[in-house]
Short mmCIF file of C-alpha atoms and ligand atoms in Angstrom, two decimals:
data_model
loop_
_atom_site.label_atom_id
_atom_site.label_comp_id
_atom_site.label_asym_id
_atom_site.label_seq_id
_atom_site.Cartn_x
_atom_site.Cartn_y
_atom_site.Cartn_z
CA UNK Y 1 98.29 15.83 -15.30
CA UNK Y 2 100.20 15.85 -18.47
CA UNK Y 3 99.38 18.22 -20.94
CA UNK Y 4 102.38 16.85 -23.98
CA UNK Y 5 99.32 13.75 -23.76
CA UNK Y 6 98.06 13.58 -27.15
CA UNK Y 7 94.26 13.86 -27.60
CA UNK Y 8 93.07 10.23 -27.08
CA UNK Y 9 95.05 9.98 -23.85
CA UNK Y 10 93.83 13.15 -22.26
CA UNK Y 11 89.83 12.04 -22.86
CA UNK Y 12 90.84 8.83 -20.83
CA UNK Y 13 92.68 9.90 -18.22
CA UNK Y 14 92.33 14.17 -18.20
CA UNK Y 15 91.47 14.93 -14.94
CA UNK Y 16 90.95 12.14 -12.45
CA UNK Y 17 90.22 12.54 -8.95
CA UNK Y 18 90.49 9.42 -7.40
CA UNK Y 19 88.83 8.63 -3.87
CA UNK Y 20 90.02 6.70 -0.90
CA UNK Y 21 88.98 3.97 -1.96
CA UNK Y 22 91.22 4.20 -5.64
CA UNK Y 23 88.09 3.28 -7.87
CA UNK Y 24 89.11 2.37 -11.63
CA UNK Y 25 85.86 4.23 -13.18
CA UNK Y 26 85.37 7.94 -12.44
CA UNK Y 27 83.06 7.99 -9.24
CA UNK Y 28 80.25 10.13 -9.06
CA UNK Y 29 79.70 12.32 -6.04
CA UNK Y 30 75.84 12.55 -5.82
CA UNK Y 31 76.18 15.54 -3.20
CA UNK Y 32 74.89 18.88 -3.45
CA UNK Y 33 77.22 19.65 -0.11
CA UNK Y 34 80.40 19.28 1.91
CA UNK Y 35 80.90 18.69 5.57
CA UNK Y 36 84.00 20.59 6.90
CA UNK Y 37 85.67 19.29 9.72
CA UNK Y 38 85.75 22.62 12.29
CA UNK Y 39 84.32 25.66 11.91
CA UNK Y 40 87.86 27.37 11.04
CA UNK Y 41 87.96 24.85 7.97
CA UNK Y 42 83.87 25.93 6.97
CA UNK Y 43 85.31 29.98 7.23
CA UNK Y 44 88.83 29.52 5.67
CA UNK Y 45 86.99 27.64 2.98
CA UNK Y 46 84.62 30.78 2.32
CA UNK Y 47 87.04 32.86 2.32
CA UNK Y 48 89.32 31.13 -0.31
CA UNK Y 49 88.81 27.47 -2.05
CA UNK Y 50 91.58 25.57 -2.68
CA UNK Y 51 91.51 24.03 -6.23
CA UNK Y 52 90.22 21.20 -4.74
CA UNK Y 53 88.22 22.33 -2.03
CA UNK Y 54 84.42 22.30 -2.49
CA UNK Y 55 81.41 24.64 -1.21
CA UNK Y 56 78.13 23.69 -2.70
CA UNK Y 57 77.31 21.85 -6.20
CA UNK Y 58 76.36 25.31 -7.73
CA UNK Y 59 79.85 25.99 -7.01
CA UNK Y 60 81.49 23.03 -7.58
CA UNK Y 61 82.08 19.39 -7.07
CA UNK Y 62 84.65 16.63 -7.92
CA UNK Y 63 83.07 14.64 -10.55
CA UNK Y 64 82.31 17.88 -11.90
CA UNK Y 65 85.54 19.33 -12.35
CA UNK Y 66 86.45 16.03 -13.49
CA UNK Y 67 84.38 16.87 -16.57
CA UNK Y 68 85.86 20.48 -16.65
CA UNK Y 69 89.61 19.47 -16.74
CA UNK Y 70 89.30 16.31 -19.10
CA UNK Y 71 87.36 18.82 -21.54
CA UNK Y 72 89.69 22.13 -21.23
CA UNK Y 73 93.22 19.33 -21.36
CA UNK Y 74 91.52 18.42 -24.80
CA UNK Y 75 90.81 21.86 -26.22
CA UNK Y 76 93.98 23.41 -25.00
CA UNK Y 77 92.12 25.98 -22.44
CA UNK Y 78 93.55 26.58 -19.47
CA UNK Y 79 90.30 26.20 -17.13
CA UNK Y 80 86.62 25.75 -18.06
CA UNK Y 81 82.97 25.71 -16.28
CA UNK Y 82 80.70 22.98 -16.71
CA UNK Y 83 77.17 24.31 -17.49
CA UNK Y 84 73.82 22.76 -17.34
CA UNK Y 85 73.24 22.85 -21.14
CA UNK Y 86 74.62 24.37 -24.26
CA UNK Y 87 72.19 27.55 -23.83
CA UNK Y 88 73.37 28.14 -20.09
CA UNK Y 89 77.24 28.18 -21.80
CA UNK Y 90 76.06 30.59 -23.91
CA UNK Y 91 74.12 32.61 -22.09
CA UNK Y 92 77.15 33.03 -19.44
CA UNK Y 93 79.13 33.75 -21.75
CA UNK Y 94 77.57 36.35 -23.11
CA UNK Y 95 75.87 38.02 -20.35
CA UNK Y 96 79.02 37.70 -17.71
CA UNK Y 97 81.52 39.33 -20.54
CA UNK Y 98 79.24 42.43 -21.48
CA UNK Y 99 77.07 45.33 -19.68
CA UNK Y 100 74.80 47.94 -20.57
CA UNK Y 101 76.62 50.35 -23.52
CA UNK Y 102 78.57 47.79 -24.74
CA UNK Y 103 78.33 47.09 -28.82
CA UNK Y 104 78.55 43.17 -30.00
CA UNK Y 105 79.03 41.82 -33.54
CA UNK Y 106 77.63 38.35 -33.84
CA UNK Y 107 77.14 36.15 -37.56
CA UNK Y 108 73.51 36.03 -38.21
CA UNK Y 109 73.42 32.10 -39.36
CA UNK Y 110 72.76 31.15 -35.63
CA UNK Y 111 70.90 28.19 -33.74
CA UNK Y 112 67.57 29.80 -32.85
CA UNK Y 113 68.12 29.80 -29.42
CA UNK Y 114 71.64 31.84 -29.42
CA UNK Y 115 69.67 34.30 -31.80
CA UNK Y 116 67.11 34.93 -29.52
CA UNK Y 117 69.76 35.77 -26.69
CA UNK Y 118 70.92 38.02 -29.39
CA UNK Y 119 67.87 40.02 -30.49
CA UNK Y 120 65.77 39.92 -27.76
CA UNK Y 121 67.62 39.36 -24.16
CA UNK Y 122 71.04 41.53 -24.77
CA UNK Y 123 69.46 44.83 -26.23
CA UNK Y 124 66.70 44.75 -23.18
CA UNK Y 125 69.72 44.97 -20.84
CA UNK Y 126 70.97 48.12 -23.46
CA UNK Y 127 73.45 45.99 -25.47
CA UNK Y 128 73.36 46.90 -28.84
CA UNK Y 129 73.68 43.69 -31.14
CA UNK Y 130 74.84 43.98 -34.91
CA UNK Y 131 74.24 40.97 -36.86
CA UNK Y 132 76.27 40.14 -40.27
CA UNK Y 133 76.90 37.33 -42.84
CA UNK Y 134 79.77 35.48 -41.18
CA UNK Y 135 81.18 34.39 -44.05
CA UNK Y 136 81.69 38.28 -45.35
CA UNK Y 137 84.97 39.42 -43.78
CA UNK Y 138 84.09 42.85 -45.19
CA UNK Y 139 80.68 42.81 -42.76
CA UNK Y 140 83.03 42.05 -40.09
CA UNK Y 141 85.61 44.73 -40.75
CA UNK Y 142 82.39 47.05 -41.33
CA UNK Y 143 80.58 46.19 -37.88
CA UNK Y 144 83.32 46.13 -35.53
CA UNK Y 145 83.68 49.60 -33.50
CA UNK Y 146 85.75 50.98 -30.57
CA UNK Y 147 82.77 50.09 -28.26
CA UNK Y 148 82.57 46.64 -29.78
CA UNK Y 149 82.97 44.28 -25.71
CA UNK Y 150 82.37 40.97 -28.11
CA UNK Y 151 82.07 38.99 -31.19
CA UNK Y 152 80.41 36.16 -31.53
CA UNK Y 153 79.77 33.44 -33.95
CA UNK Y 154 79.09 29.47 -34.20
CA UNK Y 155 82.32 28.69 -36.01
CA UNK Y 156 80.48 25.78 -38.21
CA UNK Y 157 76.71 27.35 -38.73
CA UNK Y 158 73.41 25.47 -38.60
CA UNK Y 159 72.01 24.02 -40.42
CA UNK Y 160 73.82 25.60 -43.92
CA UNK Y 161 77.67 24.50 -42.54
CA UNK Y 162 78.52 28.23 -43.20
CA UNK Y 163 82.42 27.90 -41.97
CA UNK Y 164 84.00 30.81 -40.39
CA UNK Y 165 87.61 31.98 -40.78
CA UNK Y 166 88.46 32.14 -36.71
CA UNK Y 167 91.28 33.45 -37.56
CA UNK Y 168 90.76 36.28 -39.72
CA UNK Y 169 87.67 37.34 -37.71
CA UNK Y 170 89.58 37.31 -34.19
CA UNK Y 171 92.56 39.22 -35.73
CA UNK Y 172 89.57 42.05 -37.07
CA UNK Y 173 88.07 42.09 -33.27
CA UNK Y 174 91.18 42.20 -31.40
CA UNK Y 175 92.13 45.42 -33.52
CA UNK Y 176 89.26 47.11 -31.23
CA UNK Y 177 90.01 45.21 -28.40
CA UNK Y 178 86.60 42.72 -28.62
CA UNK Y 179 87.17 39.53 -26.75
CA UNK Y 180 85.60 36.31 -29.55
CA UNK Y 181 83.47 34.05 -28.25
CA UNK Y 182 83.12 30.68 -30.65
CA UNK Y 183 80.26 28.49 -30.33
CA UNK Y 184 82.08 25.30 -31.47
CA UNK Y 185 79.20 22.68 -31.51
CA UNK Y 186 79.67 21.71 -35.38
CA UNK Y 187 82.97 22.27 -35.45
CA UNK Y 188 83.66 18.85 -32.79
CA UNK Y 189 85.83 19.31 -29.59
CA UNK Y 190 87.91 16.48 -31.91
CA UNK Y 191 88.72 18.95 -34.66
CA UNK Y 192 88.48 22.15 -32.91
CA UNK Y 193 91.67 24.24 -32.37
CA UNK Y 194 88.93 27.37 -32.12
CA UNK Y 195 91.79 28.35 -28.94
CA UNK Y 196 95.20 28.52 -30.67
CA UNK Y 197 93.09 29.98 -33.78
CA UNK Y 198 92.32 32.95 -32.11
CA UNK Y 199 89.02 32.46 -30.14
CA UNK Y 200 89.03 33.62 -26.52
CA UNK Y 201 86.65 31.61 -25.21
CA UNK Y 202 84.58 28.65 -26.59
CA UNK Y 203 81.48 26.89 -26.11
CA UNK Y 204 79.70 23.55 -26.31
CA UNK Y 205 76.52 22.06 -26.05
CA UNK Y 206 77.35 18.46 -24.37
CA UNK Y 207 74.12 17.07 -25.41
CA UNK Y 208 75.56 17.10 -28.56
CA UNK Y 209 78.82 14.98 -29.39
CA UNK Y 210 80.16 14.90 -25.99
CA UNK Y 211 76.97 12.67 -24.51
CA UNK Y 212 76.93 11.83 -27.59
CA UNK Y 213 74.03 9.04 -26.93
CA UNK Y 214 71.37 11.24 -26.56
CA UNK Y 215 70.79 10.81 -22.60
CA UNK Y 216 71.87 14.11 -20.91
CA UNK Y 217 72.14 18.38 -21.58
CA UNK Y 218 75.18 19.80 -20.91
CA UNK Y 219 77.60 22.58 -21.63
CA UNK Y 220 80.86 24.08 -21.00
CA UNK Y 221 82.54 27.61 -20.97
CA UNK Y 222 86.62 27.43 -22.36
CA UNK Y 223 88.94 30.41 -21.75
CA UNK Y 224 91.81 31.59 -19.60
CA UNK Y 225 92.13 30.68 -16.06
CA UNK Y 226 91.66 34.43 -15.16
CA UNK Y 227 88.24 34.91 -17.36
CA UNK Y 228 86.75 31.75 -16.65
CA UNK Y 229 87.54 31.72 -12.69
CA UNK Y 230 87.68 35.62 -12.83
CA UNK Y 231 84.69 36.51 -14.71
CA UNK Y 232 82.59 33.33 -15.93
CA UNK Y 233 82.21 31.52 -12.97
CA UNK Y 234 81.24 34.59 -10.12
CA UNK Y 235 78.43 34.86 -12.95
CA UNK Y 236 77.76 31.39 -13.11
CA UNK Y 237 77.68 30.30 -9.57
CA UNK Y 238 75.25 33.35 -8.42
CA UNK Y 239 73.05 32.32 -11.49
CA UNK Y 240 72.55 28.65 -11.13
CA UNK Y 241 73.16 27.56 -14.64
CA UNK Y 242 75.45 24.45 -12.78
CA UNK Y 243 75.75 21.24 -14.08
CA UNK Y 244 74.87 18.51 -12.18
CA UNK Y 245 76.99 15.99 -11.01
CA UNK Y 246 74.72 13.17 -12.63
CA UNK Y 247 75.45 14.46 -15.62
CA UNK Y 248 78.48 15.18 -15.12
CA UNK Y 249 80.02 11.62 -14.85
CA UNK Y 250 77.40 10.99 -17.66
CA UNK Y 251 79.35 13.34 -19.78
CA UNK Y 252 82.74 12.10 -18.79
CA UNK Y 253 82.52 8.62 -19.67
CA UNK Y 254 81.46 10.09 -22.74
CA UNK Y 255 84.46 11.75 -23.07
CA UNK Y 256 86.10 8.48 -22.87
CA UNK Y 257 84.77 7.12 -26.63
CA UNK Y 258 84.30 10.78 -28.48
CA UNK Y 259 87.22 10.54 -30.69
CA UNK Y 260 86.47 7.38 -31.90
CA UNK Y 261 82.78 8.30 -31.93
CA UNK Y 262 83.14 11.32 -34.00
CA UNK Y 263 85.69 10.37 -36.34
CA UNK Y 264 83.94 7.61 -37.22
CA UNK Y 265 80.57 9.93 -37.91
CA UNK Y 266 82.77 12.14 -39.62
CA UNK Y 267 83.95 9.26 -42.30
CA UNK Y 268 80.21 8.17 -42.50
CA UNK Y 269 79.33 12.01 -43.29
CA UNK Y 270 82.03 12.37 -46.17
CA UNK Y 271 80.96 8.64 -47.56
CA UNK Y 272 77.32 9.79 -47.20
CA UNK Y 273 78.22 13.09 -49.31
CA UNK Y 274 80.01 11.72 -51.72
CA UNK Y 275 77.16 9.07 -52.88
CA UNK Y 276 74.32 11.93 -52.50
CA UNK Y 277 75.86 14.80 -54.35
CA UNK Y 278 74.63 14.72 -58.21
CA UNK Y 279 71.52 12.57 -56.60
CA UNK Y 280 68.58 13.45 -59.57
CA UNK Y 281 66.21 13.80 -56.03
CA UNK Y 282 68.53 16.14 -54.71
CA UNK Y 283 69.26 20.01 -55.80
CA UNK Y 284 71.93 20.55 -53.48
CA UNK Y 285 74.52 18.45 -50.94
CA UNK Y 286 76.11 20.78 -48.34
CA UNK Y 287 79.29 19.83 -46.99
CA UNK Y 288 82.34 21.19 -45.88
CA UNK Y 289 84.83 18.32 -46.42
CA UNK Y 290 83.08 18.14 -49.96
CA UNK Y 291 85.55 20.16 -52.68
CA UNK Y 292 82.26 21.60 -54.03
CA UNK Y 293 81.83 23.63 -50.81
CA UNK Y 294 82.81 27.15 -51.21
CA UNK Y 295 84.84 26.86 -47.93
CA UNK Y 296 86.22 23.72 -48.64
CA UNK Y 297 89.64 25.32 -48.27
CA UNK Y 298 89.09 27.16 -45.53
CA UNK Y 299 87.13 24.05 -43.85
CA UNK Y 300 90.35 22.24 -44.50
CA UNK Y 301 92.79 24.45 -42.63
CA UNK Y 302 90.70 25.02 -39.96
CA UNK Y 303 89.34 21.64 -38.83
CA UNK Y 304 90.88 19.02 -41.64
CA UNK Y 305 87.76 17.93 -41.67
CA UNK Y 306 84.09 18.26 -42.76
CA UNK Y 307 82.21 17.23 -39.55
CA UNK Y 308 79.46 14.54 -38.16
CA UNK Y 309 76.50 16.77 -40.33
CA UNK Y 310 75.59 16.96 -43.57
CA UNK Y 311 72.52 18.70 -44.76
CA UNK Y 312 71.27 18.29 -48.65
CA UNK Y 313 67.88 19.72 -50.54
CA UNK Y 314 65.31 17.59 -51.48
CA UNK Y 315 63.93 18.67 -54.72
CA UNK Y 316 60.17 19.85 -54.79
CA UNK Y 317 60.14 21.15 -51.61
CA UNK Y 318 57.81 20.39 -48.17
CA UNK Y 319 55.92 17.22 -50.01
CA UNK Y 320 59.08 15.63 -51.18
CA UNK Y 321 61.11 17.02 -48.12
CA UNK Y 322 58.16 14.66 -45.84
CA UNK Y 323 57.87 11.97 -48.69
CA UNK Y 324 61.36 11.17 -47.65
CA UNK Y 325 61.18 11.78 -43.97
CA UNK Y 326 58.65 9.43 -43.27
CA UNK Y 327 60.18 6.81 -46.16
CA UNK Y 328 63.71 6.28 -43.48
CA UNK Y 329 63.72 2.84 -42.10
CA UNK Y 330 67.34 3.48 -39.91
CA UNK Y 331 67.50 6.97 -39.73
CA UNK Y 332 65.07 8.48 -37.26
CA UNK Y 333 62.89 12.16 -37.36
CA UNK Y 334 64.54 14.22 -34.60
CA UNK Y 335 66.26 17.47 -34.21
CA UNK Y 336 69.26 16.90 -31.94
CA UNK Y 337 72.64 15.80 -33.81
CA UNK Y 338 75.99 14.15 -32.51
CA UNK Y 339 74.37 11.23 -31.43
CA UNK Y 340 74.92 7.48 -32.20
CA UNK Y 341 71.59 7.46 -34.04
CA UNK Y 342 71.39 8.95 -37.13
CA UNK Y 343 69.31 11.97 -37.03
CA UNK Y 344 67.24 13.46 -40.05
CA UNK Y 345 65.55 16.91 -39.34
CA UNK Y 346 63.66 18.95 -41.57
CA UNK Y 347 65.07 22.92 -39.84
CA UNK Y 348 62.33 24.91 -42.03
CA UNK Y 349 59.73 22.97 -40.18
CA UNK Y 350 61.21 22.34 -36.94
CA UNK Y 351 64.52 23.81 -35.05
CA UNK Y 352 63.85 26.99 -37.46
CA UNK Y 353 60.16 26.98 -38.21
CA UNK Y 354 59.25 30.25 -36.41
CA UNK Y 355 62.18 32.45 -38.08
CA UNK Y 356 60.54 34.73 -40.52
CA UNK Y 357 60.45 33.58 -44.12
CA UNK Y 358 62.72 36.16 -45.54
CA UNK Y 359 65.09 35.29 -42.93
CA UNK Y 360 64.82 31.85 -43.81
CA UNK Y 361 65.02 32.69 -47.41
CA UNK Y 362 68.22 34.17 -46.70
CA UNK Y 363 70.27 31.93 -44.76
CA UNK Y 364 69.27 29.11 -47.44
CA UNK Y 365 66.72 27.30 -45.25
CA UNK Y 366 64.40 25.62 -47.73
CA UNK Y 367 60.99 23.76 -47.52
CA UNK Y 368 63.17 20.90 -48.71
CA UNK Y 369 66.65 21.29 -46.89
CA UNK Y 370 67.17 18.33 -44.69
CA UNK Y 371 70.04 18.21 -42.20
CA UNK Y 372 71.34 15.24 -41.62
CA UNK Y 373 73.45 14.27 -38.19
CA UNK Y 374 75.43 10.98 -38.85
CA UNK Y 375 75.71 8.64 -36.72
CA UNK Y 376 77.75 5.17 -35.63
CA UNK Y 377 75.47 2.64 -38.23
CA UNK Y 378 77.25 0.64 -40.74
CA UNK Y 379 77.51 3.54 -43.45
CA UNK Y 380 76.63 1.14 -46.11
CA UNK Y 381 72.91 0.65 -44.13
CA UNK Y 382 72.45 4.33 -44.24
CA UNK Y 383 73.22 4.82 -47.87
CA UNK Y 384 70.96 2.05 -48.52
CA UNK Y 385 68.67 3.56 -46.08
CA UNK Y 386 69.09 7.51 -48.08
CA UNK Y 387 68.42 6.05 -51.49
CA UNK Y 388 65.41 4.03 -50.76
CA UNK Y 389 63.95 7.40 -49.25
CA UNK Y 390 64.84 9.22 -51.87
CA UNK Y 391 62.93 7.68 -54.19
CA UNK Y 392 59.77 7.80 -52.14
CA UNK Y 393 60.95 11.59 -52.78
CA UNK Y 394 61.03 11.16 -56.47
CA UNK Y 395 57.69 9.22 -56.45
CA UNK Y 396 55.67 12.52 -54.90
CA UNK Y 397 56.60 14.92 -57.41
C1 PLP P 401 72.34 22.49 -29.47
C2 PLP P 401 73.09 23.75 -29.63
C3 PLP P 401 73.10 24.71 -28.61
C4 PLP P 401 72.30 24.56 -27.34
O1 PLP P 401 72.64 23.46 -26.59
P1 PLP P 401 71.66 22.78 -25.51
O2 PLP P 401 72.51 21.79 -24.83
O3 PLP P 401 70.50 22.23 -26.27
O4 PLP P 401 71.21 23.90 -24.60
C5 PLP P 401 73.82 25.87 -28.83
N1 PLP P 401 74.51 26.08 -29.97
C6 PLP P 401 74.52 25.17 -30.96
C7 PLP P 401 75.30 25.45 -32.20
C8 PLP P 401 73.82 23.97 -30.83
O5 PLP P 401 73.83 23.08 -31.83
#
């Protein structure tokens, strides 16, 4: 396989197995099992699997690493495992890297479910979690100690698009010897360089841009061949966090169309921004590729690009926020994001509602902050489709 492909090329032909039979489309191999040939081949093959040798699905299996090589040839890893969702990735990730006594530094603007992982399954296994504002390099220099095993962070936050400097908070945990672990979700495998940045290992939730139209879960762990084959995957396999082969080959056509998918999202996003921002319904537009985003700069350099989500505050607050919900004609009421539909979701009420209110308070989570995941309509429908709504907005107050 070529790795001097550019981008484009590797998510159409990255990793290929083809069968006997030389089938154009990726086939999928519906098989939890192998059959080996003798008995020597079953106990050579226990004893050491050749690269393309395969055990059992929880394991391993062709249309599987199909999906793993396609996805680590794009993000410039050397190996990856396919997971069954986002939250097994991150999960594995975690849990296989650290034990009992070790010290991790994670941002605090988290998806709920990476939190919880954070303060309530780590420290009950005696890891001691610090959380800080991921944005502060100062609460990263501050946290990080000699027993700090890890630092983690979603590199594009949810739902306030929070950016953070990779970079400059890889360079702070490899002073102590940490090892970064990037949830890259809103960042985009397209724009992501999370690897050459500094990150260690990175993450992704499938389900999101990857599927991409909102039929499977997956997930994938990105690192060294020695961590992920070394470390990640004796976790993994024992575990049973595996991704199936279904949606495997699910995911890997997928592959095929995400650059076009989410660069087109991402142009739809900016548009989107641009018309909304100084909107009298609106108190705030957040988004990174907008110049009014404090890390507009640092958004820039990083990705060269703002990302598929936007998210924007309706003014006067839950009754304006649902005025406007239930006013959308194209866009529908959901929570996940990446996908072809365009996705409004109200996070104080829904992906976020049972965080505490100070803690909502403080990562910016409003009554009336709606996130907004763009998708592949005719942007001129959806900005029709936004200003409509936001006058049922301005007709509540
Ligand atoms: C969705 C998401 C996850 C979890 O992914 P699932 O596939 O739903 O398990 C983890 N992190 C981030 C940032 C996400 O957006």
């Amino acid at each position: 396989m070529n790795q001097d492909w550019n981008s484009r090329t590797k998510l159409v032909h990255g990793g290929i197995r083809r069968s006997q039979y030389n089938e154009m489309s990726e086939a999928l191999f519906l098989t939890q099992g192998f059959v080996y040939d003798t008995a020597e081949q079953a106990e050579a093959r226990f004893l050491k699997a050749g690269p393309d040798e395969f055990i059992y699905a929880r394991y391993g299996n062709p249309t599987v690493a199909m999906f793993e090589e396609r996805i680590a040839m794009l993000e410039g890893a050397e190996d990856a495992f396919a997971c069954a969702s986002g939250m097994a990735a991150v999960q594995g990730a975690l849990m296989a890297l650290v034990k009992a006594g070790d010290h991790v530094v994670a941002s605090r603007a988290l998806f709920g479910s990476c939190l919880f992982i954070l303060e309530n399954i780590l420290p009950k296994f005696g890891v001691e979690v610090t959380l800080v504002d991921g944005a502060n390099l100062e609460q990263w220099r501050a946290a990080v100690r000699s027993d700090t095993r890890l630092v983690f962070f979603e590199s594009m936050s949810n739902p306030t698009l929070e950016v953070i400097d990779i970079e400059a908070v890889s360079e702070i945990a490899h002073r102590v010897g940490a090892v970064v672990v990037s949830d890259n979700v809103f960042s985009t495998p397209i724009y992501s360089n999370a690897i050459s940045q500094g990150a260690d290992i990175v993450t992704y939730s499938a389900t999101k841009h990857i599927d991409g139209q909102g039929r499977v879960l997956g997930g994938v762990i990105l690192g060294t061949r020695e961590v992920i084959r070394g470390t990640i995957e004796p976790f993994m396999k024992h575990t049973g966090g595996a991704l199936s082969p279904f949606n495997a080959w699910v995911l890997l056509k997928g592959l095929e169309t995400m650059d076009l998918r989410v660069r087109a999202q991402t142009a739809t996003a900016l548009e989107l921004a641009r018309v909304l921002e100084g909107h009298p319904a609106l108190s705030r537009v957040i988004y990174p590729g907008l110049p009014s985003h404090p890390q507009y700069e640092l958004a820039q350099r990083q990705l060269g690009a703002g990302g598929t989500v936007l998210s924007f505050e309706i003014a006067g607050g839950r009754a304006a926020a649902f005025a406007f919900l239930n006013a959308l004609k194209i866009a529908t009421i959901s929570n996940n994001l990446g996908d072809a539909k365009t996705i409004a979701t109200p996070p104080a009420f829904t992906t976020h509602q049972r965080l505490p209110e100070d803690q909502k308070a403080a990562l910016g989570i409003t009554p009336g902050l709606i996130r907004l995941s763009c998708g592949l309509e005719d942007p001129a429908d959806l900005i029709a489709d936004m200003k409509q709504a936001l006058e049922a907005a301005q007709a509540c107050r």
